[in-house]
Coordinates of C-alpha atoms and ligand atoms in Angstrom, one line a residue:
M721 CA 0.1 -0.2 -0.2
P722 CA 1.5 3.6 -1.0
D723 CA 1.5 6.1 2.0
A724 CA -1.2 7.3 3.5
A725 CA -1.5 11.3 3.1
I726 CA -0.8 13.2 6.6
V727 CA -3.1 15.9 6.5
N728 CA -4.1 18.3 9.0
A729 CA -6.9 17.9 11.7
F730 CA -8.6 20.9 11.7
D731 CA -9.3 21.3 7.6
K732 CA -13.1 20.8 8.1
T733 CA -12.2 19.1 4.4
A734 CA -9.9 16.6 6.0
I735 CA -12.2 15.3 8.5
E736 CA -15.5 14.6 6.3
K737 CA -13.2 12.2 4.8
A738 CA -11.7 11.0 7.5
A739 CA -15.3 10.6 8.1
E740 CA -15.6 8.6 5.6
I741 CA -13.0 6.3 4.8
I742 CA -14.2 5.5 8.5
R743 CA -17.9 4.8 7.0
S744 CA -16.5 2.6 4.7
G745 CA -14.8 -0.1 6.4
G746 CA -11.3 1.7 6.6
L747 CA -8.5 2.7 9.0
V748 CA -8.0 6.5 10.0
A749 CA -4.8 7.1 12.3
F750 CA -6.0 10.5 14.8
P751 CA -4.7 12.3 17.7
T752 CA -6.1 12.4 21.0
E753 CA -5.8 14.4 24.2
T754 CA -3.4 11.8 25.1
V755 CA -2.1 9.6 22.6
Y756 CA -2.2 8.5 18.6
G757 CA -5.5 6.5 17.5
L758 CA -5.6 3.2 15.0
G759 CA -9.8 3.8 14.1
C760 CA -12.4 2.6 12.3
D761 CA -15.5 1.7 12.5
A762 CA -15.8 0.2 16.0
C763 CA -19.8 -2.6 14.3
N764 CA -17.6 -3.0 11.0
S765 CA -15.8 -6.3 12.4
L766 CA -13.6 -7.1 9.0
A767 CA -12.4 -3.4 9.8
V768 CA -11.8 -4.5 13.0
A769 CA -9.5 -7.4 12.0
R770 CA -7.5 -5.7 9.8
I771 CA -6.3 -3.2 12.7
Y772 CA -5.1 -6.4 14.7
E773 CA -3.5 -7.3 11.6
V774 CA -2.0 -3.9 11.4
K775 CA -0.6 -3.9 14.3
A776 CA 0.1 -7.0 15.0
R777 CA -2.0 -7.5 17.8
P778 CA -2.6 -10.9 19.6
R779 CA -6.0 -11.4 19.0
I780 CA -7.2 -11.2 23.5
D781 CA -6.3 -8.1 24.0
P782 CA -9.7 -6.3 23.3
L783 CA -9.7 -2.4 21.5
I784 CA -11.5 0.7 23.4
V785 CA -14.4 1.8 22.1
H786 CA -14.6 6.4 21.6
A787 CA -17.9 7.5 21.2
A788 CA -18.6 11.4 20.7
D789 CA -20.7 11.5 23.9
P790 CA -21.3 10.1 27.0
E791 CA -25.0 9.7 25.3
S792 CA -23.4 8.0 23.0
A793 CA -21.2 5.9 24.4
R794 CA -24.6 4.3 26.5
K795 CA -25.5 2.9 23.5
Y796 CA -22.1 0.2 23.9
G797 CA -22.5 -0.6 26.8
L798 CA -23.7 -0.1 30.6
I799 CA -22.5 1.9 32.4
P800 CA -23.7 1.5 36.0
K801 CA -25.6 3.6 38.0
S802 CA -22.0 4.4 40.7
A803 CA -20.5 5.3 37.9
E804 CA -22.2 8.7 36.5
V805 CA -20.1 10.5 38.9
L806 CA -17.1 9.7 36.5
V807 CA -18.6 10.2 33.7
S808 CA -19.0 13.6 34.8
R809 CA -16.5 14.6 36.0
F810 CA -14.2 13.6 33.5
W811 CA -15.2 12.8 30.2
P812 CA -15.0 14.0 28.1
G813 CA -11.1 13.2 29.0
P814 CA -8.3 10.2 29.1
L815 CA -10.8 7.9 31.2
T816 CA -11.9 4.3 30.7
L817 CA -14.4 2.4 31.4
V818 CA -14.5 -1.0 32.2
V819 CA -18.1 -2.4 31.8
P820 CA -20.8 -4.2 30.3
K821 CA -21.0 -4.7 27.2
L822 CA -24.3 -4.4 24.6
D823 CA -24.5 -6.5 22.1
V824 CA -24.2 -3.5 19.2
V825 CA -20.2 -4.8 19.9
P826 CA -19.2 -7.0 17.8
S827 CA -17.5 -9.9 19.4
I828 CA -13.7 -9.8 17.8
V829 CA -13.5 -5.4 18.6
T830 CA -13.7 -7.2 23.2
A831 CA -11.8 -10.2 22.3
G832 CA -14.6 -12.3 23.2
L833 CA -14.8 -11.0 27.0
A834 CA -18.5 -10.3 27.9
T835 CA -17.3 -7.0 29.0
V836 CA -16.5 -3.5 26.9
A837 CA -13.9 -0.9 27.5
L838 CA -15.4 3.1 26.5
R839 CA -14.2 6.3 26.4
V840 CA -14.9 9.7 25.5
P841 CA -11.6 11.8 25.0
A842 CA -11.9 15.3 24.6
H843 CA -9.8 16.6 21.6
P844 CA -11.5 18.2 18.9
A845 CA -10.6 16.5 16.0
A846 CA -10.8 12.9 17.7
L847 CA -14.6 14.3 18.5
E848 CA -15.6 16.2 15.1
L849 CA -14.5 12.8 13.7
L850 CA -16.8 10.5 16.0
K851 CA -19.9 12.9 14.9
I852 CA -19.5 13.6 11.5
S853 CA -18.9 9.8 10.8
G854 CA -21.6 9.2 13.3
C855 CA -20.3 6.0 14.1
A856 CA -18.8 4.4 17.3
I857 CA -14.2 4.4 16.4
A858 CA -12.3 1.0 18.3
A859 CA -9.2 1.7 18.6
P860 CA -6.1 1.1 20.3
S861 CA -2.5 3.6 20.0
A862 CA -1.2 3.7 17.3
N863 CA 1.6 1.5 16.7
P864 CA 3.0 -2.0 16.6
F865 CA 1.2 -3.8 19.1
G866 CA 5.0 -3.5 22.1
Y867 CA 5.9 -0.1 21.5
V868 CA 6.8 2.7 22.0
S869 CA 2.8 5.3 21.5
P870 CA 2.7 7.7 19.4
T871 CA 2.6 11.4 20.7
E872 CA 3.1 13.1 16.9
A873 CA 1.2 11.9 13.1
R874 CA 5.3 11.9 11.8
H875 CA 5.5 8.8 14.5
V876 CA 2.2 7.0 13.5
A877 CA 4.4 7.8 9.5
A878 CA 6.7 6.7 10.2
Q879 CA 6.2 3.3 11.3
L880 CA 2.4 2.9 10.3
G881 CA 2.2 4.4 6.7
D882 CA 1.6 2.5 4.6
K883 CA -0.7 0.3 6.5
V884 CA -3.1 3.4 7.2
D885 CA -5.8 5.1 5.1
L886 CA -5.4 8.1 7.0
I887 CA -2.5 9.8 9.3
L888 CA -5.3 12.7 10.6
D889 CA -1.9 15.6 12.5
G890 CA -2.8 17.6 15.2
G891 CA 0.5 18.3 15.7
P892 CA 1.6 16.7 19.9
C893 CA -0.8 15.1 22.2
P894 CA -1.0 17.3 24.8
V895 CA -1.3 14.8 27.9
G896 CA 1.3 12.2 26.0
V897 CA 0.3 8.7 28.0
E898 CA -2.4 7.1 27.3
S899 CA -6.0 7.4 29.0
T900 CA -6.6 6.0 32.9
I901 CA -8.8 2.4 33.0
V902 CA -10.9 1.4 35.5
S903 CA -13.7 -1.2 35.4
L904 CA -16.1 -1.0 36.9
V905 CA -17.8 -4.7 37.0
G906 CA -16.7 -5.4 40.1
E907 CA -17.9 -5.1 43.8
K908 CA -15.2 -2.3 43.8
P909 CA -13.7 0.1 41.2
V910 CA -10.9 -1.4 39.8
V911 CA -7.7 0.4 38.7
L912 CA -5.9 -1.6 36.0
R913 CA -4.3 1.0 33.6
T914 CA -3.2 4.1 35.1
G915 CA -3.1 6.9 32.3
G916 CA -3.4 10.8 31.9
V917 CA -6.4 10.7 34.8
A918 CA -4.5 10.6 38.1
I919 CA -5.1 8.2 41.0
E920 CA -5.9 11.4 43.2
E921 CA -7.9 12.4 41.4
L922 CA -10.0 9.6 40.6
E923 CA -9.4 8.9 44.4
S924 CA -11.1 12.2 45.6
I925 CA -14.0 10.7 44.4
L926 CA -14.2 7.4 44.4
G927 CA -12.3 6.4 47.3
K928 CA -9.4 4.9 48.2
V929 CA -9.0 2.4 44.8
E930 CA -7.3 -1.0 44.5
L931 CA -4.9 -1.0 41.8
T932 CA -3.0 -3.4 39.4
T933 CA 0.2 -3.3 39.2
Y934 CA 2.6 -4.3 36.5
E935 CA 3.2 -7.5 38.0
Q936 CA 0.2 -9.0 38.0
D937 CA -1.1 -10.8 35.1
R938 CA -4.8 -10.5 35.5
P939 CA -6.6 -12.2 33.2
E940 CA -10.1 -9.1 33.0
S941 CA -6.5 -7.0 31.6
P942 CA -5.4 -9.6 29.3
G943 CA -4.0 -6.1 27.8
Q944 CA -1.3 -5.4 30.1
M945 CA 1.3 -7.5 29.3
K946 CA 4.4 -7.0 31.6
R947 CA 6.6 -6.1 28.2
H948 CA 5.0 -3.1 27.0
Y949 CA 5.5 0.4 26.3
A950 CA 8.8 -0.7 25.2
T951 CA 11.4 1.0 22.8
R952 CA 14.4 -1.6 21.4
T953 CA 16.9 -0.2 22.7
R954 CA 17.9 -1.7 26.5
L955 CA 15.9 0.9 29.0
E956 CA 17.7 0.6 32.3
I957 CA 15.5 2.4 35.6
S958 CA 18.2 3.8 37.5
E959 CA 19.5 6.6 40.0
E960 CA 22.7 5.8 39.6
T961 CA 25.8 6.7 36.5
P962 CA 26.5 3.6 35.9
S963 CA 30.6 3.2 36.3
N964 CA 33.5 1.2 34.3
V965 CA 31.9 1.0 31.0
E966 CA 32.8 0.0 27.6
P967 CA 34.9 2.9 25.9
T968 CA 32.8 1.4 22.2
E969 CA 29.0 1.7 24.8
R970 CA 27.5 4.7 24.0
I971 CA 24.4 5.3 27.4
G972 CA 21.9 7.4 27.0
L973 CA 20.2 9.1 29.4
L974 CA 15.9 9.6 29.7
S975 CA 16.0 12.7 33.1
F976 CA 13.6 13.6 35.2
T977 CA 14.9 17.7 35.5
A978 CA 17.8 18.9 33.9
P979 CA 21.0 16.5 35.2
A980 CA 23.9 17.7 37.3
S981 CA 26.1 15.9 34.6
C982 CA 25.6 14.7 31.9
N983 CA 29.4 13.1 32.0
G984 CA 29.6 9.6 30.5
F985 CA 26.0 9.7 28.5
A986 CA 26.1 10.2 25.0
A987 CA 22.6 11.4 24.3
V988 CA 20.1 13.3 27.0
E989 CA 16.8 13.6 27.1
V990 CA 15.2 16.0 29.6
L991 CA 11.4 15.9 30.6
S992 CA 10.6 18.3 32.0
P993 CA 13.1 20.9 32.8
S994 CA 11.0 23.0 35.6
G995 CA 9.7 19.1 37.5
D996 CA 6.4 19.2 36.3
L997 CA 4.5 15.0 35.5
R998 CA 2.7 17.0 33.2
E999 CA 4.9 17.9 31.3
A1000 CA 7.4 15.0 32.0
A1001 CA 4.4 12.8 31.0
A1002 CA 3.6 14.7 27.9
N1003 CA 7.3 14.7 27.0
L1004 CA 7.4 10.8 27.6
F1005 CA 6.8 8.8 24.1
G1006 CA 8.8 11.6 22.2
A1007 CA 12.1 11.5 24.5
L1008 CA 11.9 8.1 24.6
R1009 CA 11.4 7.8 20.5
R1010 CA 14.3 9.9 20.3
L1011 CA 17.0 8.3 22.5
D1012 CA 15.8 4.8 20.8
D1013 CA 16.9 6.2 17.3
S1014 CA 19.5 7.7 18.5
G1015 CA 22.4 4.4 18.0
L1016 CA 22.6 3.1 21.8
S1017 CA 23.3 0.5 23.3
R1018 CA 21.7 1.8 26.5
I1019 CA 19.1 4.2 28.4
I1020 CA 19.1 5.0 31.9
A1021 CA 16.0 6.4 33.0
R1022 CA 16.3 7.9 36.1
P1023 CA 12.8 7.5 38.4
V1024 CA 9.9 10.5 38.7
P1025 CA 8.6 11.0 41.7
E1026 CA 4.9 8.5 42.2
I1027 CA 2.3 11.0 42.8
G1028 CA -0.1 12.8 40.5
L1029 CA 1.3 11.6 36.6
G1030 CA 4.2 10.4 37.9
L1031 CA 2.9 7.3 38.1
A1032 CA 1.6 6.3 34.6
I1033 CA 5.3 7.7 34.0
M1034 CA 7.1 5.0 36.2
D1035 CA 4.2 1.5 35.1
R1036 CA 5.7 3.0 31.3
L1037 CA 8.8 2.9 32.3
R1038 CA 9.0 -0.2 34.8
R1039 CA 7.3 -2.5 31.2
C1040 CA 9.4 -0.9 28.9
S1041 CA 12.5 -2.2 31.2
A1042 CA 10.8 -6.0 31.3
R1043 CA 13.0 -8.3 30.1
E1044 CA 11.3 -11.1 27.7
E1045 CA 11.0 -14.0 29.8
Ligands
TXA1017 O1 -5.6 6.6 25.3 C1 -6.1 5.8 24.7 O2 -6.5 5.0 25.7 C2 -5.4 4.9 23.5 C3 -6.5 6.3 22.7 C4 -6.2 6.1 21.1 O3 -7.9 6.1 23.0 N1 -5.6 3.9 23.6 C5 -4.9 2.5 24.3 O4 -5.9 1.8 23.5 O5 -4.2 3.4 24.9 P1 -4.9 0.8 24.0 O6 -5.1 -0.9 22.7 O7 -3.3 0.8 23.2 O8 -4.6 -0.1 24.8 C6 -6.2 -0.5 25.8 C7 -6.0 -1.4 26.5 C8 -5.8 -3.1 26.6 O9 -4.2 -3.0 27.7 C9 -6.7 -3.7 26.8 O10 -6.9 -4.9 27.0 C10 -7.2 -2.6 27.2 O11 -7.0 -1.3 27.3 N2 -8.3 -3.0 27.8 C11 -9.5 -3.0 26.3 N3 -11.0 -3.3 26.4 C12 -10.9 -4.1 27.7 C13 -11.8 -4.6 28.5 N4 -13.6 -5.6 28.2 N5 -11.6 -4.9 29.9 C14 -10.2 -5.0 29.9 N6 -9.4 -3.9 29.3 C15 -9.3 -3.0 27.9
MG1018 MG1 -1.4 0.2 23.1

């Protein structure tokens, strides 16, 4: 397939073209406030199958269904009354709710599960695409399975450009890490993935919530593989600067704030000079990609404080650093 056109996501004609592609069963990469998604009509099983294929994603890993507003989302899943407070507080926004699925959702979307993940994104271009297409859009992050998620249109073009029908360019994603996923199917809400909505914000509404960690293999969150969001280059989380480095070794540093010294590092990325975890999250995946493309033998990532968006940042770094077993 020839490389997909990259068009301005804020151009009405471009959105209309994208909407037409979605309606006719094609694949469109589009910006959301978290990361770029690779979307198709959620009710078109063949189009959904193509998403799994293009991403080389295991069929056991379900997709998120995106809707234009809470009313449309309710056509696809049963949102419990107790969750309305989350809906009104966080939608549109980086929160995904796992709820019992309704029959209109093809089973390929949910990988056969009786639940569906629903989200109303906050990006204006994503909302326009949802509204104009009139479809719910099933969309994983627009990256090959297991790799770092894309936060710019050119990240999508570099890896999946020849496999999608159109790329909408809405500039860099403002949040930069994926949505927080909360399961509402058990007795109590459970956070399946930390993300753009900080746990503290959720807990201010729900009280203390259970948090699954990356070590756990949980069947209810099949996509939360231990090694994920991974660079090709080996990454270690460490406060230490490596000693006895081979002269041929090129080591990269991923630092939260400006490091005291860059000595010994062949490439350095600073996530937030002012120490702002939101800014750090927005810069995380771009910085990881640049380091990954710098011909390094390994990357040292400094830990960030595990509060606010720092929790999602550390989750992604831990998964990136996990070795294949
Ligand atoms: O911010 C985001 O959520 C982005 C943008 C594009 O919306 N999407 C995203 O999708 O991160 P993806 O496919 O990369 O991650 C979705 C996660 C997977 O870990 C998947 O296993 C989980 O959501 N998921 C989807 N449906 C589920 C379900 N019914 N039960 C439990 N987990 C589910
Ligand atoms: Mg993903």
